[in-house]
């Protein structure tokens, strides 16, 4: 099984031992790499329902959520219905990118503004030229440039 460091506030010496959590739900195996038709970042109310809709239409979907416990619970719960080969969880943007077919297609469903900008910056670091990032968020029209 895969173990990952999930610590937002590391001490100078590093994160406490309890920050290591089992991440087998998010392990990128050769069988999963490059299999997802589309990816969704942000598994809140809108993101989770969009993922379920895509799964119901027989798409293979990769997901990433900053709060890993939300992503893990979503994958564990909905893999029972749709299959572990159709709903692929990831614990990092790099792993998220590895799960997607090229050219990669990602839909962002996070809070508008700086959170969306941060996701786009992170995805640009993991994606390649020709990959597609769709910002699906809403913003007030006066905030648009």
mmCIF file of C-alpha atoms in Angstrom:
data_model
loop_
_atom_site.group_PDB
_atom_site.id
_atom_site.type_symbol
_atom_site.label_atom_id
_atom_site.label_comp_id
_atom_site.label_asym_id
_atom_site.label_seq_id
_atom_site.Cartn_x
_atom_site.Cartn_y
_atom_site.Cartn_z
ATOM 1 C CA UNK A 1 0.000 0.000 0.000
ATOM 2 C CA UNK A 2 1.018 3.576 -0.588
ATOM 3 C CA UNK A 3 1.741 6.040 2.202
ATOM 4 C CA UNK A 4 1.831 9.783 1.663
ATOM 5 C CA UNK A 5 2.717 12.736 3.799
ATOM 6 C CA UNK A 6 -0.310 14.921 4.383
ATOM 7 C CA UNK A 7 0.760 17.744 6.657
ATOM 8 C CA UNK A 8 -0.175 21.375 6.153
ATOM 9 C CA UNK A 9 1.826 22.754 9.085
ATOM 10 C CA UNK A 10 5.119 20.889 9.291
ATOM 11 C CA UNK A 11 7.448 21.569 12.161
ATOM 12 C CA UNK A 12 11.087 22.425 11.518
ATOM 13 C CA UNK A 13 11.959 18.758 11.945
ATOM 14 C CA UNK A 14 9.053 17.644 9.731
ATOM 15 C CA UNK A 15 5.536 16.426 10.244
ATOM 16 C CA UNK A 16 4.560 14.257 13.184
ATOM 17 C CA UNK A 17 4.364 10.520 12.581
ATOM 18 C CA UNK A 18 0.560 10.666 12.730
ATOM 19 C CA UNK A 19 0.576 12.721 9.521
ATOM 20 C CA UNK A 20 1.351 9.610 7.509
ATOM 21 C CA UNK A 21 -1.927 8.190 6.260
ATOM 22 C CA UNK A 22 -2.669 5.160 4.115
ATOM 23 C CA UNK A 23 -3.429 6.246 0.560
ATOM 24 C CA UNK A 24 -4.156 3.012 -1.336
ATOM 25 C CA UNK A 25 -7.406 4.537 -2.684
ATOM 26 C CA UNK A 26 -5.230 7.072 -4.525
ATOM 27 C CA UNK A 27 -2.433 4.805 -5.713
ATOM 28 C CA UNK A 28 -1.567 5.307 -9.388
ATOM 29 C CA UNK A 29 -1.024 1.811 -10.755
ATOM 30 C CA UNK A 30 -0.118 0.910 -14.349
ATOM 31 C CA UNK A 31 -3.729 -0.253 -14.803
ATOM 32 C CA UNK A 32 -5.044 3.211 -13.833
ATOM 33 C CA UNK A 33 -2.457 5.449 -15.515
ATOM 34 C CA UNK A 34 -3.831 7.236 -18.571
ATOM 35 C CA UNK A 35 -7.296 5.684 -18.227
ATOM 36 C CA UNK A 36 -9.501 8.599 -17.145
ATOM 37 C CA UNK A 37 -11.486 10.380 -19.845
ATOM 38 C CA UNK A 38 -11.825 13.540 -17.766
ATOM 39 C CA UNK A 39 -10.760 14.848 -14.378
ATOM 40 C CA UNK A 40 -12.575 16.938 -11.791
ATOM 41 C CA UNK A 41 -10.826 19.088 -9.185
ATOM 42 C CA UNK A 42 -13.088 19.992 -6.288
ATOM 43 C CA UNK A 43 -15.497 17.414 -4.921
ATOM 44 C CA UNK A 44 -17.952 19.728 -3.184
ATOM 45 C CA UNK A 45 -21.669 19.790 -3.923
ATOM 46 C CA UNK A 46 -21.298 20.738 -7.598
ATOM 47 C CA UNK A 47 -18.143 18.738 -8.275
ATOM 48 C CA UNK A 48 -19.420 15.534 -6.705
ATOM 49 C CA UNK A 49 -22.686 15.697 -8.621
ATOM 50 C CA UNK A 50 -20.873 16.370 -11.884
ATOM 51 C CA UNK A 51 -18.631 13.343 -11.253
ATOM 52 C CA UNK A 52 -21.663 11.150 -10.561
ATOM 53 C CA UNK A 53 -23.302 12.394 -13.753
ATOM 54 C CA UNK A 54 -20.178 11.605 -15.796
ATOM 55 C CA UNK A 55 -19.861 8.173 -14.198
ATOM 56 C CA UNK A 56 -23.521 7.513 -15.002
ATOM 57 C CA UNK A 57 -22.736 8.245 -18.660
ATOM 58 C CA UNK A 58 -19.939 5.590 -18.580
ATOM 59 C CA UNK A 59 -16.995 7.996 -18.475
ATOM 60 C CA UNK A 60 -13.936 7.097 -16.457
ATOM 61 C CA UNK A 61 -13.274 10.002 -14.083
ATOM 62 C CA UNK A 62 -10.207 11.034 -12.085
ATOM 63 C CA UNK A 63 -10.756 13.241 -9.059
ATOM 64 C CA UNK A 64 -8.634 15.450 -6.827
ATOM 65 C CA UNK A 65 -9.713 17.368 -3.755
ATOM 66 C CA UNK A 66 -7.455 19.431 -1.486
ATOM 67 C CA UNK A 67 -9.092 17.818 1.539
ATOM 68 C CA UNK A 68 -7.974 14.258 0.923
ATOM 69 C CA UNK A 69 -10.444 12.690 3.343
ATOM 70 C CA UNK A 70 -13.320 14.020 1.217
ATOM 71 C CA UNK A 71 -11.798 12.502 -1.923
ATOM 72 C CA UNK A 72 -11.115 9.210 -0.174
ATOM 73 C CA UNK A 73 -14.668 8.928 1.186
ATOM 74 C CA UNK A 74 -16.091 9.775 -2.241
ATOM 75 C CA UNK A 75 -13.957 7.154 -4.017
ATOM 76 C CA UNK A 76 -14.660 4.446 -1.442
ATOM 77 C CA UNK A 77 -18.415 5.114 -1.436
ATOM 78 C CA UNK A 78 -19.010 5.463 -5.179
ATOM 79 C CA UNK A 79 -16.560 2.810 -6.402
ATOM 80 C CA UNK A 80 -19.017 0.285 -4.996
ATOM 81 C CA UNK A 81 -21.613 1.440 -7.540
ATOM 82 C CA UNK A 82 -19.511 2.418 -10.552
ATOM 83 C CA UNK A 83 -16.385 0.279 -10.081
ATOM 84 C CA UNK A 84 -12.864 1.036 -8.912
ATOM 85 C CA UNK A 85 -11.751 1.092 -12.561
ATOM 86 C CA UNK A 86 -14.161 3.965 -13.397
ATOM 87 C CA UNK A 87 -13.583 6.336 -10.444
ATOM 88 C CA UNK A 88 -9.915 7.092 -9.893
ATOM 89 C CA UNK A 89 -8.779 9.089 -6.892
ATOM 90 C CA UNK A 90 -5.551 11.045 -6.609
ATOM 91 C CA UNK A 91 -3.649 12.593 -3.711
ATOM 92 C CA UNK A 92 -1.647 15.154 -5.717
ATOM 93 C CA UNK A 93 -1.890 17.172 -8.907
ATOM 94 C CA UNK A 94 0.943 15.105 -10.375
ATOM 95 C CA UNK A 95 -0.927 11.847 -9.744
ATOM 96 C CA UNK A 96 -4.142 13.429 -11.046
ATOM 97 C CA UNK A 97 -2.327 14.234 -14.304
ATOM 98 C CA UNK A 98 -0.966 10.675 -14.547
ATOM 99 C CA UNK A 99 -4.494 9.238 -14.412
ATOM 100 C CA UNK A 100 -5.786 11.255 -17.387
ATOM 101 C CA UNK A 101 -5.708 10.290 -21.064
ATOM 102 C CA UNK A 102 -3.782 12.708 -23.274
ATOM 103 C CA UNK A 103 -4.631 15.358 -24.144
ATOM 104 C CA UNK A 104 -5.706 15.768 -20.528
ATOM 105 C CA UNK A 105 -9.047 17.412 -19.740
ATOM 106 C CA UNK A 106 -9.724 18.830 -16.273
ATOM 107 C CA UNK A 107 -12.768 20.632 -14.935
ATOM 108 C CA UNK A 108 -12.203 22.916 -11.945
ATOM 109 C CA UNK A 109 -15.069 23.237 -9.461
ATOM 110 C CA UNK A 110 -13.599 25.242 -6.604
ATOM 111 C CA UNK A 111 -14.350 28.649 -5.124
ATOM 112 C CA UNK A 112 -13.868 31.483 -7.603
ATOM 113 C CA UNK A 113 -10.929 33.852 -7.222
ATOM 114 C CA UNK A 114 -7.602 32.972 -5.636
ATOM 115 C CA UNK A 115 -8.503 29.272 -4.992
ATOM 116 C CA UNK A 116 -9.237 28.783 -8.697
ATOM 117 C CA UNK A 117 -6.031 30.607 -9.648
ATOM 118 C CA UNK A 118 -4.049 28.338 -7.314
ATOM 119 C CA UNK A 119 -5.565 25.205 -8.872
ATOM 120 C CA UNK A 120 -4.798 26.449 -12.391
ATOM 121 C CA UNK A 121 -1.189 27.217 -11.402
ATOM 122 C CA UNK A 122 -0.810 23.757 -9.853
ATOM 123 C CA UNK A 123 -2.321 21.997 -12.857
ATOM 124 C CA UNK A 124 -0.105 23.944 -15.252
ATOM 125 C CA UNK A 125 2.867 22.511 -13.364
ATOM 126 C CA UNK A 126 1.605 18.956 -13.912
ATOM 127 C CA UNK A 127 0.030 19.292 -17.369
ATOM 128 C CA UNK A 128 1.649 19.606 -20.793
ATOM 129 C CA UNK A 129 1.104 21.801 -23.833
ATOM 130 C CA UNK A 130 -2.209 20.885 -25.466
ATOM 131 C CA UNK A 131 -3.921 19.773 -22.247
ATOM 132 C CA UNK A 132 -7.227 21.451 -21.390
ATOM 133 C CA UNK A 133 -8.220 23.162 -18.131
ATOM 134 C CA UNK A 134 -11.833 24.362 -17.816
ATOM 135 C CA UNK A 135 -12.689 26.833 -15.041
ATOM 136 C CA UNK A 136 -16.372 26.176 -14.342
ATOM 137 C CA UNK A 137 -16.646 28.604 -11.433
ATOM 138 C CA UNK A 138 -18.908 31.580 -11.127
ATOM 139 C CA UNK A 139 -17.695 35.066 -10.393
ATOM 140 C CA UNK A 140 -19.443 38.384 -10.189
ATOM 141 C CA UNK A 141 -19.327 40.071 -13.610
ATOM 142 C CA UNK A 142 -17.678 43.185 -12.112
ATOM 143 C CA UNK A 143 -14.734 40.989 -11.022
ATOM 144 C CA UNK A 144 -13.974 40.019 -14.610
ATOM 145 C CA UNK A 145 -11.235 41.798 -16.516
#
